[in-house]
mmCIF file of C-alpha atoms and ligand atoms in Angstrom:
data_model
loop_
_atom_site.group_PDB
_atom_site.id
_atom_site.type_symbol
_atom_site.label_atom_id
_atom_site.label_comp_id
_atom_site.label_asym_id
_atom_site.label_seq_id
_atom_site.Cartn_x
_atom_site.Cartn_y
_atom_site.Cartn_z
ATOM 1 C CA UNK A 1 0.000 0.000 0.000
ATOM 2 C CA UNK A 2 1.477 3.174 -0.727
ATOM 3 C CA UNK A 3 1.924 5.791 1.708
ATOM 4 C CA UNK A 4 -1.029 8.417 0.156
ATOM 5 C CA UNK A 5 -3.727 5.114 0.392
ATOM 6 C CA UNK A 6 -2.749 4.793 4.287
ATOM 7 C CA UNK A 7 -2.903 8.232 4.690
ATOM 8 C CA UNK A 8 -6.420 8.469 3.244
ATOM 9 C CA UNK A 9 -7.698 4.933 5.260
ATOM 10 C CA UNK A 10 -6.879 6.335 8.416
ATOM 11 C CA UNK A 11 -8.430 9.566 7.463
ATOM 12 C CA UNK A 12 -11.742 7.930 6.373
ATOM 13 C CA UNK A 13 -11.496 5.766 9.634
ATOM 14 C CA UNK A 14 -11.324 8.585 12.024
ATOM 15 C CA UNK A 15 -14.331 10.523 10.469
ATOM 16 C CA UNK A 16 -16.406 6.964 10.204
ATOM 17 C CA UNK A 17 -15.605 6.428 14.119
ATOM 18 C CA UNK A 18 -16.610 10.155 15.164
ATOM 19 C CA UNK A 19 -19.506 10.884 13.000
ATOM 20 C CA UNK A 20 -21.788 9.017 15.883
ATOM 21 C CA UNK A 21 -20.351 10.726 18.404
ATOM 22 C CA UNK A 22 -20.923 14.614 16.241
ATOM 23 C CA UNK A 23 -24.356 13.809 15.692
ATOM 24 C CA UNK A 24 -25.208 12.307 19.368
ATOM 25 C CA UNK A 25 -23.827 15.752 20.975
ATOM 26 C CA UNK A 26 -25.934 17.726 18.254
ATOM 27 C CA UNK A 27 -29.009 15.786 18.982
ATOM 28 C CA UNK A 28 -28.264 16.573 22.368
ATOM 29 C CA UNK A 29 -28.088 20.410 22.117
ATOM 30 C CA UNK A 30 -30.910 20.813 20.020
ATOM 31 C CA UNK A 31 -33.439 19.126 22.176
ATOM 32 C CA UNK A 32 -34.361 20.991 25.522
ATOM 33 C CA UNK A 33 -35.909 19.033 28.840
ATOM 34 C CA UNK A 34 -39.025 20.327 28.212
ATOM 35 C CA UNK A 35 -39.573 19.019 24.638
ATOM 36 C CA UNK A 36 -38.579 15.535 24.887
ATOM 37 C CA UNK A 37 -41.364 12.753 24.977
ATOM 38 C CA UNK A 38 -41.576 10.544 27.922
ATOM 39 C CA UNK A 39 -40.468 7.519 25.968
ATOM 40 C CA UNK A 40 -43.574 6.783 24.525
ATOM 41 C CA UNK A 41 -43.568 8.477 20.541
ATOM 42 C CA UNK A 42 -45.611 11.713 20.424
ATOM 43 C CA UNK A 43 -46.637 12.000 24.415
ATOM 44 C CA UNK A 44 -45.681 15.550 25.977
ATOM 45 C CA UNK A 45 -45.530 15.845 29.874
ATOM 46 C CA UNK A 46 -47.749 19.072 30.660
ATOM 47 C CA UNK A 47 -47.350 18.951 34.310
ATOM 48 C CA UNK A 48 -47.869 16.322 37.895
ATOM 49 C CA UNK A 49 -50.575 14.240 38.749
ATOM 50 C CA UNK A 50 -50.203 16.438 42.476
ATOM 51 C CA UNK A 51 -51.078 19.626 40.466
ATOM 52 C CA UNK A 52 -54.014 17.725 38.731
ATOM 53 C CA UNK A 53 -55.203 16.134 41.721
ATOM 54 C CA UNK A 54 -55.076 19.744 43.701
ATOM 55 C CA UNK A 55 -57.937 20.611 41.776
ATOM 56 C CA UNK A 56 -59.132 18.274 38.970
ATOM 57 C CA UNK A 57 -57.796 20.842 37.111
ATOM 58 C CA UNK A 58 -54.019 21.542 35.233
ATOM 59 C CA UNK A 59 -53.128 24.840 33.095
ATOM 60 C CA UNK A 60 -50.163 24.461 31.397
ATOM 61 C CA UNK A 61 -49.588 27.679 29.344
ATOM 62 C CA UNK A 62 -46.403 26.898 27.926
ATOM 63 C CA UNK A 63 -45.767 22.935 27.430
ATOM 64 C CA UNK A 64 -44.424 21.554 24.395
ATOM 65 C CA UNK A 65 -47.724 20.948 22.803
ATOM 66 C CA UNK A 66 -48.415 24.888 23.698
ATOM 67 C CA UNK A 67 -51.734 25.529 25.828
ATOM 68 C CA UNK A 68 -53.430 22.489 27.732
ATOM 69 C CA UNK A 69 -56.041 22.374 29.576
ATOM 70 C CA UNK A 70 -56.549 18.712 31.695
ATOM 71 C CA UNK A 71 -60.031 18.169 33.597
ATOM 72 C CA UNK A 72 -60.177 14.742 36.131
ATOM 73 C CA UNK A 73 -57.924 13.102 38.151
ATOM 74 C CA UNK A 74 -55.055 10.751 38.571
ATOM 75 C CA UNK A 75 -58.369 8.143 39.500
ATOM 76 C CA UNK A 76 -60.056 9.215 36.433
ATOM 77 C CA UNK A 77 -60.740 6.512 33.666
ATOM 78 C CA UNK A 78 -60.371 9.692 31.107
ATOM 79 C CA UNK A 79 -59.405 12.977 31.449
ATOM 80 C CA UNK A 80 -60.223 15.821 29.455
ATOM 81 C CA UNK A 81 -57.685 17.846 27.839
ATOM 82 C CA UNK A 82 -58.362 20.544 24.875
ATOM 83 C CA UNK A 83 -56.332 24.041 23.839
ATOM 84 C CA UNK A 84 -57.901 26.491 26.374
ATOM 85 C CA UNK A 85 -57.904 29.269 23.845
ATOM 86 C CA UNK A 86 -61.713 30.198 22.352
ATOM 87 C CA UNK A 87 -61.746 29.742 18.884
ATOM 88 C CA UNK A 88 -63.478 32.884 18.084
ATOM 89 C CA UNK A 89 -61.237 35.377 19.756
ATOM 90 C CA UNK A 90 -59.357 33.113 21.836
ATOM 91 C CA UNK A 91 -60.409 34.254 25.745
ATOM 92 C CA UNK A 92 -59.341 31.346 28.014
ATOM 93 C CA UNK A 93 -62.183 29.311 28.237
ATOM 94 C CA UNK A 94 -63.029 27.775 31.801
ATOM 95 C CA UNK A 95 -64.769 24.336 32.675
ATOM 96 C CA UNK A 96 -68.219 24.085 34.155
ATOM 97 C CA UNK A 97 -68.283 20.765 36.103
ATOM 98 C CA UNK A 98 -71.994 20.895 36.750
ATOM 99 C CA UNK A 99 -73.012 21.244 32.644
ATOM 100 C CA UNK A 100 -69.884 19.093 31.765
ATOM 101 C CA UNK A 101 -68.940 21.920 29.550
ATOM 102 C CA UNK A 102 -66.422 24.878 28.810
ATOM 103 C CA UNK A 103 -67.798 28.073 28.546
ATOM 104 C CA UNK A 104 -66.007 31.364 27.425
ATOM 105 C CA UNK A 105 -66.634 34.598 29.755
ATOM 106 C CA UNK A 106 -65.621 36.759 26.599
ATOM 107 C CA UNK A 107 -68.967 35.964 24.247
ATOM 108 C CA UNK A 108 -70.528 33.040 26.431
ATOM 109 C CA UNK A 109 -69.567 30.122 23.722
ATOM 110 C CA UNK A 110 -69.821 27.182 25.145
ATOM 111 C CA UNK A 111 -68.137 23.948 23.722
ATOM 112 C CA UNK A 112 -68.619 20.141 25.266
ATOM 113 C CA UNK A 113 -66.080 18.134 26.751
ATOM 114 C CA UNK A 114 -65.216 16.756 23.348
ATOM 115 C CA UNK A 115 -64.285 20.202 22.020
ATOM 116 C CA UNK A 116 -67.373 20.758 19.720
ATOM 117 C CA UNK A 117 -69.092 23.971 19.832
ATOM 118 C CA UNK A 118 -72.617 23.818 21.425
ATOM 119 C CA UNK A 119 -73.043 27.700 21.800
ATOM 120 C CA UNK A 120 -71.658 30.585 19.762
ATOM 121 C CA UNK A 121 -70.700 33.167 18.582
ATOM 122 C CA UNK A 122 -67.798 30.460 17.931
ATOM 123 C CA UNK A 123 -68.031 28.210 14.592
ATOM 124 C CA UNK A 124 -64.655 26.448 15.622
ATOM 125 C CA UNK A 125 -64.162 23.259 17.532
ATOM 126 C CA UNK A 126 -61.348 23.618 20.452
ATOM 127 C CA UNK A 127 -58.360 21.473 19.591
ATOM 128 C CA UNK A 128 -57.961 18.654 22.012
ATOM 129 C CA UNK A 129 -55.493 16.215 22.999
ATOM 130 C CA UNK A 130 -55.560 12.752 24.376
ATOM 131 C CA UNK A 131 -53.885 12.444 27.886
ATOM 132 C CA UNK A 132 -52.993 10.022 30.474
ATOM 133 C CA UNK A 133 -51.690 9.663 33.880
ATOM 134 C CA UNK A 134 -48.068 7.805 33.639
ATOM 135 C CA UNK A 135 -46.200 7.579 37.031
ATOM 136 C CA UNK A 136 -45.839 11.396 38.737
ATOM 137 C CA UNK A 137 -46.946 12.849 35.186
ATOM 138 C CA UNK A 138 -49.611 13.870 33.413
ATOM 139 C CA UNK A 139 -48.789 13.267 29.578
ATOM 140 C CA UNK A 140 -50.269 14.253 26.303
ATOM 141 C CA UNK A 141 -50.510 13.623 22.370
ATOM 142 C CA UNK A 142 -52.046 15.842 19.934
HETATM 143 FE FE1 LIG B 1 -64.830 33.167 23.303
HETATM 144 FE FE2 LIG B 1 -65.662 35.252 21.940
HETATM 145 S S1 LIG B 1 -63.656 34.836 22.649
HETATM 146 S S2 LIG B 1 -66.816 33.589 22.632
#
């Protein structure tokens, strides 16, 4: 073998070995805490069962799906979640546990538990999510 093929084998064998190892440390940078699933494909952790269970309620403004609403319970065979943002001018709608229904305070729409609209002035469904309890968290997919 002549001395310009070695050269180039051990060239081609040191960028083969480290490529892995370039695009594991990207991968890492580029995804933060909050974005990464729980190990399940395409569930989001929006916040704990303890802030759930506080209230039957959980906000989370800012999770990685964006706005979530969650109605139940860690107990709860299904919980409720939807985009608490009215979809006619997008007031934060709140949940009426008696009617089993959100209502907006902004125009009074009112949409059921599935998201469709039963009252308007909204003509827009709210966007809802499927969610479950799993271990401390309370998870999510769109
Ligand atoms: Fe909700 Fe108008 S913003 S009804």
């Amino acid at each position: 073998m002549k001395r310009r093929d070695f050269i180039n084998w051990v060239g081609l064998g040191l960028l083969a070995s480290s490529l892995p190892v370039a695009i594991a440390a990207c991968s890492e940078q580029t995804a933060t805490p909050e974005a990464k699933s729980t190990g399940d494909s395409g569930w989001q952790k929006v916040g704990s069962v303890a802030e759930l269970d506080k209230s039957g309620q959980l906000l989370a403004k800012d999770s990685p799906v964006g706005a979530v609403l969650v109605i139940g319970k860690s107990q709860a065979a299904n919980l409720i979640a939807v985009n608490p943002n009215c979809t006619h001018k997008g007031c934060p709608v709140t949940w009426n546990e008696a009617g089993k229904k959100f209502t907006c305070p902004c125009h009074d729409s009112e949409f059921a538990a599935d998201g469709k609209v039963l009252k308007g002035p909204a003509d827009k469904s709210l966007k809802t999510y499927t969610a479950k309890i799993e271990g401390d968290s309370v998870v999510v997919k769109s």
